[in-house]
């Protein structure tokens, strides 16, 4: 069976069991996932729920219009005397607006950029029923699925629909509404329809315990009413999520806790045993086997282990690391420091903390549980979705369907709050950072970037890449450690790098030694690839052979591309027909030369 819908130029075919293998399709009418019966055009990947499609359509080949549809053409007049848009519409009377018929408008409206009409000032997706005279809009979800009475197990009384335009503040989420709340007469509560179905108990990666919905002042006695997600005050006259644990003071706004970037939709059942949430600390969640133990004081410490990501046993050592020792951890690729495990047969090292990382771990950067992996073994390297850097070694990955987030170990050590020496106030983690810039590198942040913002609203932000910069670095001509420095009041003639001898921007961060008065660019101090291990192989699609990661200190060769010396970290092709060295940033131009 086919229908011709006004919003699409091809006939729509009836689909009895809708399923899309790659990812869930959204209904172009109500912007919700399409499941079950639907109509669709596979050629254009255009889909509508059966109910949304039949709101206004005519069967293919049928003359005239069905008698139960009152179809007309409406004109939406926009400003600046442009030609009005002509759209099919369905006039329907509804108790939400008793004075005028509501008009069905499709998506999208191709208004001019500076249009000031009402529909261009509101935010909506999919089709809506609208009354331009009353400045009132109603989504298909509200129109089709708003029964006069709703009964749910989480509330002992029925909810009654108030079918009229009225302003109210939802008693559950604390945000405003402008029409048709649901009302509990016994409890004297007004709520959004969607808030009626808010789950009582949920689990988020921002907190280790289950958090529960509360909307009564008598249920909680805490002094700190600050939301632990957005760090703004929680008005306890309305609903909020809190941790029921007696010694835990975690609290969050309803909208913050149920944000799609924070919560994955998992609902915890009534009577859930909190002790089962301690599974991440149990030995079964580790990927190491203890071979031998020794006693240090009152503690038993594993002196020899078998790690899942290495073929040989690893022995614990307490020998320290010196400046000239380039040994690096194969887990986090940072310089080795005490204590660490090492392999007696090959150059494999693991910090003790990296060897004891749990197999599964929640993290506030991502809403799903993450799994430890050695993903870079197959490809030679990976890209961290938090700091946006190339890295080798271990990572935590999300294996949920259509979700391929991965973080390096350094980023996994971060929490949802950060105290960074570059700013006087504490910073909190924010997921949607569209329109903001990093205060350190001035990079424009995308909506998908996680970043840290100032809790005091100082207009200070740090992206994760800048937040994870090492606080100290070494320079081959300096016997002291260089310190990460955030401002420079030197004369313009003094703003240069002592390694590459190029100018430095006065507002850029840099590494500095006060004893020797040495200043270095960030990349000159830590290298272009600070999170890869020297000596490892790296496959690059613009060159036929694998590169070896090297660190040149003396007699630095010239770069194959730019001709400048490859001082410090670089990539080397050791094949006899190539035998050249190249900067990482110059690799993109290799095809033009070779």
Coordinates of C-alpha atoms in Angstrom, one line a residue:
X1 CA 0.0 0.0 0.0
X2 CA 1.2 3.5 -0.9
X3 CA 0.2 7.0 0.0
X4 CA 1.2 10.4 -1.3
X5 CA 2.1 12.7 1.6
X6 CA 2.2 16.5 1.2
X7 CA 5.7 16.7 2.7
X8 CA 7.5 14.4 0.3
X9 CA 7.6 14.2 -3.5
X10 CA 7.8 10.4 -3.8
X11 CA 5.1 7.9 -2.8
X12 CA 5.5 6.4 0.7
X13 CA 5.4 2.7 1.0
X14 CA 3.8 1.0 4.0
X15 CA 6.4 -0.8 6.2
X16 CA 5.0 -3.3 8.7
X17 CA 8.1 -3.9 10.7
X18 CA 10.5 -1.0 10.4
X19 CA 14.2 -1.7 11.2
X20 CA 17.3 0.1 10.0
X21 CA 20.5 -1.9 10.4
X22 CA 23.0 1.0 10.8
X23 CA 21.1 3.3 13.2
X24 CA 17.6 4.2 14.3
X25 CA 15.7 6.3 11.8
X26 CA 13.7 9.3 13.0
X27 CA 10.1 10.1 12.0
X28 CA 10.1 13.4 10.0
X29 CA 6.8 14.3 11.6
X30 CA 7.4 14.0 15.3
X31 CA 11.2 13.6 15.4
X32 CA 11.0 10.3 17.4
X33 CA 12.5 6.9 16.5
X34 CA 10.5 5.0 13.9
X35 CA 9.4 1.5 15.1
X36 CA 6.7 -0.9 14.1
X37 CA 4.2 0.3 11.4
X38 CA 5.4 3.2 9.3
X39 CA 5.5 4.7 5.9
X40 CA 8.8 5.4 4.2
X41 CA 10.8 6.3 1.1
X42 CA 13.9 4.2 1.1
X43 CA 15.4 6.1 -1.8
X44 CA 15.5 9.3 0.3
X45 CA 15.6 7.7 3.8
X46 CA 12.4 9.6 4.6
X47 CA 10.2 7.9 7.2
X48 CA 6.9 8.7 9.0
X49 CA 5.1 6.8 11.8
X50 CA 1.8 5.4 10.4
X51 CA -0.2 7.8 12.7
X52 CA 1.9 10.8 11.7
X53 CA 1.7 10.0 8.0
X54 CA -2.1 9.5 8.0
X55 CA -2.7 12.9 9.6
X56 CA -2.7 14.3 6.1
X57 CA -2.3 12.2 3.0
X58 CA -4.2 10.9 0.0
X59 CA -3.9 7.4 -1.5
X60 CA -2.0 7.2 -4.8
X61 CA -4.4 7.0 -7.7
X62 CA -7.5 8.1 -5.7
X63 CA -9.3 11.1 -7.2
X64 CA -10.3 13.9 -5.0
X65 CA -9.7 14.1 -1.2
X66 CA -11.1 11.8 1.4
X67 CA -14.1 13.3 3.2
X68 CA -12.5 13.1 6.6
X69 CA -9.7 15.5 5.6
X70 CA -10.4 19.2 5.3
X71 CA -7.3 20.1 3.2
X72 CA -6.6 23.7 2.2
X73 CA -3.7 25.8 1.1
X74 CA -2.4 28.4 3.6
X75 CA 0.0 31.2 3.2
X76 CA 2.6 32.0 5.9
X77 CA 3.5 35.7 5.4
X78 CA 7.1 36.6 6.4
X79 CA 8.7 40.0 6.8
X80 CA 10.4 42.1 4.1
X81 CA 7.6 41.6 1.5
X82 CA 8.9 38.2 0.3
X83 CA 6.7 35.8 -1.6
X84 CA 4.7 33.8 0.9
X85 CA 5.2 30.1 1.3
X86 CA 2.4 27.8 0.1
X87 CA 1.9 24.8 2.3
X88 CA -0.7 22.1 2.6
X89 CA -2.5 22.3 5.9
X90 CA -5.2 20.6 7.9
X91 CA -7.5 22.8 9.9
X92 CA -8.5 21.0 13.2
X93 CA -10.3 22.2 16.3
X94 CA -8.6 21.1 19.5
X95 CA -9.4 21.8 23.2
X96 CA -5.9 23.4 23.5
X97 CA -7.1 26.3 21.4
X98 CA -10.9 26.6 21.4
X99 CA -11.0 29.8 19.5
X100 CA -9.3 28.9 16.2
X101 CA -8.5 25.8 14.2
X102 CA -4.9 24.6 14.4
X103 CA -2.9 24.3 11.2
X104 CA -0.6 21.4 10.4
X105 CA 2.8 22.7 9.2
X106 CA 5.6 20.5 7.9
X107 CA 9.3 20.7 8.3
X108 CA 11.3 22.6 7.3
X109 CA 10.1 26.2 6.7
X110 CA 12.4 27.9 4.2
X111 CA 12.1 31.4 5.7
X112 CA 14.8 34.0 5.1
X113 CA 17.6 34.3 7.6
X114 CA 16.3 37.5 9.2
X115 CA 12.7 36.5 9.3
X116 CA 10.9 37.7 12.5
X117 CA 7.7 35.7 12.2
X118 CA 6.6 33.7 15.3
X119 CA 7.5 30.2 13.9
X120 CA 11.1 31.3 13.2
X121 CA 11.5 32.5 16.8
X122 CA 10.5 29.2 18.4
X123 CA 12.6 26.0 18.5
X124 CA 10.8 23.0 17.0
X125 CA 11.5 19.8 15.1
X126 CA 9.2 17.8 12.9
X127 CA 5.7 18.9 12.1
X128 CA 3.6 21.0 14.4
X129 CA 0.0 22.2 14.8
X130 CA 0.0 25.9 15.0
X131 CA -2.3 28.9 15.6
X132 CA -0.5 32.0 14.3
X133 CA -3.2 34.3 15.9
X134 CA -2.6 32.9 19.4
X135 CA 1.1 32.3 18.9
X136 CA 0.6 28.8 19.9
X137 CA 2.2 25.6 18.7
X138 CA 1.5 21.9 19.4
X139 CA 3.8 19.0 18.5
X140 CA 2.4 15.9 17.0
X141 CA 3.5 14.0 20.1
X142 CA 1.3 16.3 22.2
X143 CA -1.6 16.2 19.8
X144 CA -1.7 12.4 19.3
X145 CA -0.6 11.1 22.7
X146 CA -2.0 13.4 25.4
X147 CA -4.8 11.4 27.1
X148 CA -7.1 13.3 29.5
X149 CA -6.0 11.0 32.4
X150 CA -2.6 9.4 33.1
X151 CA -1.9 6.9 35.8
X152 CA 1.6 5.8 36.6
X153 CA 3.1 3.5 39.3
X154 CA 5.5 6.2 40.5
X155 CA 2.6 8.4 41.7
X156 CA -0.3 7.3 43.8
X157 CA -2.9 9.6 42.3
X158 CA -4.0 10.1 38.7
X159 CA -2.8 13.0 36.6
X160 CA -5.5 15.1 34.9
X161 CA -4.9 17.1 31.7
X162 CA -5.5 20.8 31.8
X163 CA -6.5 21.5 28.1
X164 CA -5.8 25.2 27.9
X165 CA -3.0 27.7 27.3
X166 CA -1.6 28.7 30.6
X167 CA 1.8 29.5 32.1
X168 CA 3.1 27.3 34.9
X169 CA 6.3 26.0 36.5
X170 CA 6.7 22.2 36.5
X171 CA 6.8 20.9 40.1
X172 CA 9.1 18.0 38.9
X173 CA 11.7 19.7 36.8
X174 CA 11.4 23.3 37.9
X175 CA 11.2 24.7 34.4
X176 CA 8.4 26.7 32.8
X177 CA 5.6 25.6 30.5
X178 CA 3.1 27.7 28.5
X179 CA 0.2 25.3 27.9
X180 CA -1.6 22.1 28.9
X181 CA 0.1 20.8 32.1
X182 CA -1.1 17.7 33.9
X183 CA -2.5 18.3 37.4
X184 CA -2.7 16.2 40.5
X185 CA -5.6 17.7 42.5
X186 CA -4.7 15.8 45.7
X187 CA -1.0 16.8 45.8
X188 CA -1.6 20.2 44.1
X189 CA 1.1 19.6 41.5
X190 CA 1.4 20.8 37.9
X191 CA 3.8 19.0 35.7
X192 CA 4.8 18.6 32.1
X193 CA 3.5 15.5 30.4
X194 CA 7.0 14.2 29.8
X195 CA 7.9 14.7 33.5
X196 CA 5.1 12.4 34.6
X197 CA 7.2 9.4 33.3
X198 CA 10.4 10.5 35.0
X199 CA 12.0 7.4 36.5
X200 CA 12.3 7.1 40.2
X201 CA 15.8 5.7 40.2
X202 CA 18.5 6.2 37.5
X203 CA 22.3 5.6 37.2
X204 CA 24.6 8.1 35.6
X205 CA 28.4 7.9 35.1
X206 CA 28.8 11.2 37.0
X207 CA 28.1 9.4 40.3
X208 CA 28.9 5.9 41.6
X209 CA 25.5 5.4 43.3
X210 CA 21.9 5.3 42.1
X211 CA 20.3 8.7 42.3
X212 CA 16.5 9.0 43.1
X213 CA 13.9 11.5 42.2
X214 CA 12.6 13.7 45.1
X215 CA 10.1 16.6 45.1
X216 CA 9.4 17.2 48.8
X217 CA 11.5 19.3 51.1
X218 CA 10.8 16.9 54.0
X219 CA 12.6 14.0 52.3
X220 CA 16.1 15.5 52.5
X221 CA 18.3 17.5 54.9
X222 CA 21.6 18.7 53.4
X223 CA 23.4 22.0 53.5
X224 CA 24.8 22.1 50.0
X225 CA 22.1 22.7 47.4
X226 CA 24.5 23.0 44.5
X227 CA 23.8 20.8 41.4
X228 CA 26.9 18.6 41.0
X229 CA 26.5 18.7 37.2
X230 CA 26.0 22.4 36.3
X231 CA 27.0 23.9 39.7
X232 CA 24.1 26.2 40.0
X233 CA 21.7 26.3 42.9
X234 CA 19.0 23.6 43.1
X235 CA 15.6 25.0 44.1
X236 CA 14.3 22.3 46.4
X237 CA 10.8 23.6 46.1
X238 CA 10.7 21.6 42.9
X239 CA 12.0 18.2 41.9
X240 CA 15.6 17.0 41.9
X241 CA 17.7 13.9 41.8
X242 CA 19.7 13.0 44.9
X243 CA 21.8 10.1 46.2
X244 CA 19.9 8.2 48.9
X245 CA 23.1 7.0 50.6
X246 CA 23.3 8.4 54.1
X247 CA 26.7 9.9 53.8
X248 CA 26.5 11.0 50.2
X249 CA 25.3 14.6 49.4
X250 CA 25.1 14.3 45.7
X251 CA 22.2 16.3 44.2
X252 CA 21.3 17.4 40.6
X253 CA 18.6 19.2 38.7
X254 CA 16.2 17.0 37.0
X255 CA 17.0 18.4 33.6
X256 CA 20.8 18.0 34.3
X257 CA 20.6 14.4 35.4
X258 CA 18.3 13.3 32.5
X259 CA 20.2 15.2 29.8
X260 CA 20.9 12.9 26.9
X261 CA 24.6 13.5 27.1
X262 CA 24.6 12.6 30.9
X263 CA 22.1 9.7 31.1
X264 CA 21.9 6.7 28.8
X265 CA 18.3 5.9 29.7
X266 CA 19.0 3.1 32.1
X267 CA 16.3 2.9 34.8
X268 CA 17.2 1.2 38.1
X269 CA 14.5 -1.1 39.6
X270 CA 12.9 -0.6 43.0
X271 CA 14.9 -2.2 45.8
X272 CA 18.2 -2.2 43.8
X273 CA 21.1 -3.4 45.9
X274 CA 23.6 -0.6 46.1
X275 CA 26.4 -3.1 46.9
X276 CA 26.3 -4.5 43.4
X277 CA 27.6 -1.2 42.2
X278 CA 30.9 -1.8 43.8
X279 CA 31.7 -4.3 41.1
X280 CA 34.3 -2.1 39.5
X281 CA 36.5 -2.5 42.6
X282 CA 36.4 -6.3 42.7
X283 CA 39.3 -8.5 41.4
X284 CA 37.0 -10.0 38.7
X285 CA 37.0 -6.6 37.0
X286 CA 40.9 -6.6 36.6
X287 CA 42.8 -7.9 33.6
X288 CA 45.9 -9.0 35.5
X289 CA 46.6 -12.4 37.2
X290 CA 48.9 -12.3 40.3
X291 CA 51.8 -14.8 39.9
X292 CA 53.8 -13.9 43.1
X293 CA 53.2 -11.7 46.1
X294 CA 55.5 -10.1 48.7
X295 CA 54.7 -8.4 52.0
X296 CA 55.5 -4.7 52.5
X297 CA 54.6 -3.8 56.1
X298 CA 51.0 -5.0 56.6
X299 CA 50.2 -5.0 52.9
X300 CA 50.5 -7.8 50.4
X301 CA 51.8 -6.5 47.0
X302 CA 51.9 -8.4 43.7
X303 CA 55.6 -8.7 42.8
X304 CA 55.0 -10.6 39.6
X305 CA 51.9 -10.5 37.4
X306 CA 50.6 -11.8 34.1
X307 CA 48.9 -9.0 32.1
X308 CA 46.4 -9.7 29.4
X309 CA 48.0 -7.3 27.0
X310 CA 51.5 -8.8 27.1
X311 CA 52.9 -12.3 26.4
X312 CA 55.4 -12.4 29.3
X313 CA 55.3 -12.0 33.1
X314 CA 56.0 -8.6 34.5
X315 CA 58.0 -8.0 37.7
X316 CA 57.5 -5.1 40.1
X317 CA 60.5 -2.7 40.4
X318 CA 61.1 0.3 42.7
X319 CA 64.0 1.8 40.7
X320 CA 63.4 5.4 39.9
X321 CA 63.5 7.3 36.6
X322 CA 66.2 9.9 35.7
X323 CA 66.1 12.8 33.3
X324 CA 68.1 10.9 30.6
X325 CA 66.0 7.7 30.9
X326 CA 63.5 7.6 28.0
X327 CA 61.6 4.6 29.2
X328 CA 57.9 5.0 28.8
X329 CA 54.8 3.2 30.1
X330 CA 53.1 1.0 27.4
X331 CA 49.8 1.8 29.0
X332 CA 49.7 5.6 29.2
X333 CA 52.9 6.3 27.2
X334 CA 54.0 8.7 29.9
X335 CA 57.6 8.6 31.3
X336 CA 58.1 5.7 33.7
X337 CA 58.2 6.5 37.4
X338 CA 58.2 4.5 40.6
X339 CA 56.7 1.9 41.1
X340 CA 56.3 0.1 37.8
X341 CA 56.2 -3.4 36.3
X342 CA 58.7 -4.4 33.6
X343 CA 59.4 -7.3 31.3
X344 CA 62.8 -9.0 31.6
X345 CA 62.6 -10.2 28.0
X346 CA 61.6 -7.1 26.1
X347 CA 61.2 -3.3 26.7
X348 CA 57.6 -3.4 28.0
X349 CA 56.8 -1.2 31.0
X350 CA 53.6 -0.5 33.0
X351 CA 53.1 1.9 35.8
X352 CA 51.6 0.0 38.8
X353 CA 48.5 2.1 38.5
X354 CA 48.2 1.3 34.8
X355 CA 48.6 -2.4 35.4
X356 CA 45.7 -2.3 37.9
X357 CA 43.2 -0.5 35.7
X358 CA 39.8 -2.0 35.9
X359 CA 38.4 -3.9 32.9
X360 CA 35.2 -1.8 32.9
X361 CA 34.9 1.7 34.2
X362 CA 32.3 4.6 34.1
X363 CA 33.5 8.1 33.3
X364 CA 31.8 11.5 33.3
X365 CA 33.1 12.2 29.8
X366 CA 30.6 9.6 28.4
X367 CA 27.2 8.2 29.4
X368 CA 28.0 4.5 28.8
X369 CA 30.2 2.1 30.6
X370 CA 33.7 2.0 29.0
X371 CA 35.9 -1.0 28.5
X372 CA 39.7 -1.2 28.7
X373 CA 41.3 -2.2 25.4
X374 CA 44.7 -2.2 23.6
X375 CA 43.1 -0.9 20.5
X376 CA 46.2 0.8 19.1
X377 CA 48.0 -2.6 18.6
X378 CA 45.9 -3.2 15.4
X379 CA 46.2 0.2 13.9
X380 CA 49.4 1.5 15.5
X381 CA 47.6 4.5 17.0
X382 CA 44.2 5.9 17.9
X383 CA 42.6 9.4 18.3
X384 CA 41.3 10.4 21.7
X385 CA 37.8 11.7 21.6
X386 CA 38.4 13.9 24.7
X387 CA 41.7 15.7 24.0
X388 CA 41.7 15.1 20.2
X389 CA 45.3 13.9 20.2
X390 CA 46.9 10.9 18.5
X391 CA 48.0 8.3 21.1
X392 CA 49.3 4.8 21.6
X393 CA 48.8 2.4 24.5
X394 CA 45.7 1.5 26.4
X395 CA 42.4 3.2 26.0
X396 CA 38.9 3.0 27.3
X397 CA 36.3 2.4 24.6
X398 CA 32.5 2.3 24.3
X399 CA 31.2 -0.8 22.6
X400 CA 27.6 0.3 22.5
X401 CA 25.9 0.1 19.1
X402 CA 26.5 3.2 17.0
X403 CA 28.9 4.5 19.7
X404 CA 32.6 4.4 19.2
X405 CA 34.0 6.8 21.8
X406 CA 37.5 6.2 23.1
X407 CA 39.7 8.0 25.5
X408 CA 43.4 7.6 26.4
X409 CA 44.5 6.8 29.9
X410 CA 45.6 10.3 30.8
X411 CA 42.1 11.7 30.0
X412 CA 40.5 8.9 31.9
X413 CA 42.3 10.1 35.0
X414 CA 40.3 13.3 34.9
X415 CA 37.1 13.7 36.9
X416 CA 34.0 16.0 36.6
X417 CA 35.7 18.8 38.4
X418 CA 39.2 20.2 38.0
X419 CA 41.4 22.6 39.9
X420 CA 44.0 23.8 37.4
X421 CA 46.9 26.2 38.3
X422 CA 46.0 28.4 35.3
X423 CA 42.8 29.7 37.0
X424 CA 41.9 30.8 40.5
X425 CA 38.6 29.0 40.7
X426 CA 37.6 25.3 40.3
X427 CA 36.3 24.2 36.9
X428 CA 33.4 21.8 36.1
X429 CA 32.8 19.5 33.2
X430 CA 30.5 20.7 30.4
X431 CA 29.3 18.6 27.5
X432 CA 27.7 21.1 25.1
X433 CA 30.4 23.8 24.4
X434 CA 29.2 25.2 21.1
X435 CA 30.0 28.9 20.7
X436 CA 32.8 28.9 23.3
X437 CA 36.5 28.9 23.0
X438 CA 39.4 27.5 25.0
X439 CA 41.0 30.2 27.1
X440 CA 44.4 28.6 26.7
X441 CA 44.7 27.8 23.0
X442 CA 41.7 29.9 21.8
X443 CA 40.4 27.0 19.7
X444 CA 36.7 27.2 18.9
X445 CA 34.9 24.3 20.6
X446 CA 32.3 22.2 18.8
X447 CA 29.1 21.1 20.5
X448 CA 30.5 17.5 20.7
X449 CA 33.6 18.7 22.6
X450 CA 33.8 18.2 26.4
X451 CA 35.5 21.0 28.3
X452 CA 35.9 22.5 31.7
X453 CA 34.3 25.9 32.7
X454 CA 34.7 28.1 35.7
X455 CA 32.3 27.4 38.5
X456 CA 32.1 31.2 39.3
X457 CA 31.1 32.0 35.7
X458 CA 34.4 33.8 34.9
X459 CA 34.1 33.1 31.2
X460 CA 37.1 30.8 31.5
X461 CA 37.1 27.5 29.7
X462 CA 39.7 24.8 29.2
X463 CA 39.5 22.1 26.5
X464 CA 40.7 18.6 27.6
X465 CA 43.8 18.9 25.5
X466 CA 45.0 21.9 27.4
X467 CA 43.8 20.6 30.7
X468 CA 46.0 17.5 30.3
X469 CA 49.2 19.3 29.3
X470 CA 52.1 18.1 31.6
X471 CA 53.0 20.8 34.2
X472 CA 56.7 20.2 33.6
X473 CA 58.9 19.3 30.7
X474 CA 62.6 18.8 29.9
X475 CA 64.8 20.8 27.5
X476 CA 68.1 19.2 26.3
X477 CA 70.2 22.4 27.0
X478 CA 68.7 23.0 30.5
X479 CA 69.5 21.0 33.6
X480 CA 66.3 22.1 35.3
X481 CA 62.7 21.1 34.6
X482 CA 60.7 23.7 32.6
X483 CA 57.3 24.7 34.1
X484 CA 54.1 25.2 32.2
X485 CA 53.5 29.0 32.3
X486 CA 50.3 30.8 31.4
X487 CA 51.2 34.5 30.8
X488 CA 54.3 36.5 29.8
X489 CA 54.8 40.2 30.4
X490 CA 58.2 40.2 28.7
X491 CA 59.1 42.8 26.0
X492 CA 58.0 41.8 22.5
X493 CA 61.7 41.4 21.5
X494 CA 62.1 38.7 24.1
X495 CA 59.1 36.6 22.9
X496 CA 60.9 33.8 21.1
X497 CA 61.4 30.0 21.5
X498 CA 64.9 29.0 22.6
X499 CA 64.6 25.7 20.6
X500 CA 63.2 26.6 17.2
X501 CA 64.2 30.3 17.6
X502 CA 60.8 31.4 16.2
X503 CA 58.5 34.0 17.8
X504 CA 56.0 33.2 20.6
X505 CA 52.5 34.8 20.8
X506 CA 52.3 36.8 24.1
X507 CA 49.0 35.2 25.2
X508 CA 49.9 31.6 24.4
X509 CA 51.0 29.2 27.1
X510 CA 54.6 28.1 27.1
X511 CA 57.2 26.2 29.1
X512 CA 59.7 28.3 31.0
X513 CA 62.8 27.8 33.3
X514 CA 63.3 30.8 35.6
X515 CA 66.8 29.8 36.6
X516 CA 68.1 29.7 33.0
X517 CA 65.6 32.1 31.4
X518 CA 64.7 29.5 28.7
X519 CA 61.3 29.7 27.0
X520 CA 59.8 27.0 24.6
X521 CA 56.7 26.6 22.6
X522 CA 54.4 23.8 23.9
X523 CA 55.1 21.5 21.0
X524 CA 58.8 22.3 21.1
X525 CA 59.0 21.1 24.7
X526 CA 56.7 18.1 24.7
X527 CA 56.8 17.2 21.0
X528 CA 54.1 16.9 18.3
X529 CA 53.3 13.4 19.5
X530 CA 53.6 13.5 23.3
X531 CA 51.4 10.4 23.8
X532 CA 53.2 7.9 21.7
X533 CA 56.1 5.7 22.7
X534 CA 59.6 6.1 21.2
X535 CA 60.6 3.2 19.0
X536 CA 57.0 2.1 18.3
X537 CA 55.8 1.7 14.7
X538 CA 53.1 4.0 13.3
X539 CA 51.2 3.3 10.0
X540 CA 50.4 6.4 8.0
X541 CA 48.1 6.2 4.9
X542 CA 50.2 8.7 2.9
X543 CA 53.3 6.5 3.0
X544 CA 53.8 2.9 1.9
X545 CA 56.1 1.9 4.8
X546 CA 55.6 2.2 8.6
X547 CA 57.3 5.0 10.4
X548 CA 59.4 4.6 13.6
X549 CA 58.9 7.2 16.3
X550 CA 62.3 8.7 17.2
X551 CA 63.7 11.5 19.3
X552 CA 66.6 13.4 17.8
X553 CA 68.8 15.3 20.2
X554 CA 72.2 15.7 18.4
X555 CA 73.0 15.8 14.7
X556 CA 69.3 16.3 13.8
X557 CA 68.5 15.3 10.2
X558 CA 66.5 17.7 7.9
X559 CA 62.8 17.0 7.4
X560 CA 62.0 15.4 4.0
X561 CA 59.2 18.0 3.4
X562 CA 60.1 21.4 4.9
X563 CA 63.8 21.0 5.0
X564 CA 64.2 22.2 8.6
X565 CA 66.0 20.1 11.1
X566 CA 63.9 17.4 12.9
X567 CA 65.0 18.4 16.4
X568 CA 63.2 16.4 19.1
X569 CA 60.3 14.1 18.2
X570 CA 60.0 13.0 14.6
X571 CA 59.0 10.0 12.3
X572 CA 61.6 8.0 10.5
X573 CA 61.3 5.7 7.6
X574 CA 64.1 3.2 7.8
X575 CA 63.5 1.4 4.5
X576 CA 66.6 1.5 2.3
X577 CA 64.8 3.1 -0.6
X578 CA 63.4 5.9 1.6
X579 CA 65.6 6.4 4.7
X580 CA 64.3 9.8 5.6
X581 CA 62.9 11.7 8.6
X582 CA 59.8 13.9 8.6
X583 CA 57.9 16.1 11.1
X584 CA 54.5 14.7 12.1
X585 CA 52.8 17.9 10.9
X586 CA 54.6 17.6 7.5
X587 CA 53.3 14.1 6.8
X588 CA 50.2 15.5 5.1
X589 CA 52.4 16.7 2.2
X590 CA 54.2 13.5 1.5
X591 CA 52.2 12.5 -1.6
X592 CA 53.3 15.7 -3.3
X593 CA 56.9 14.8 -2.8
X594 CA 57.3 11.0 -3.0

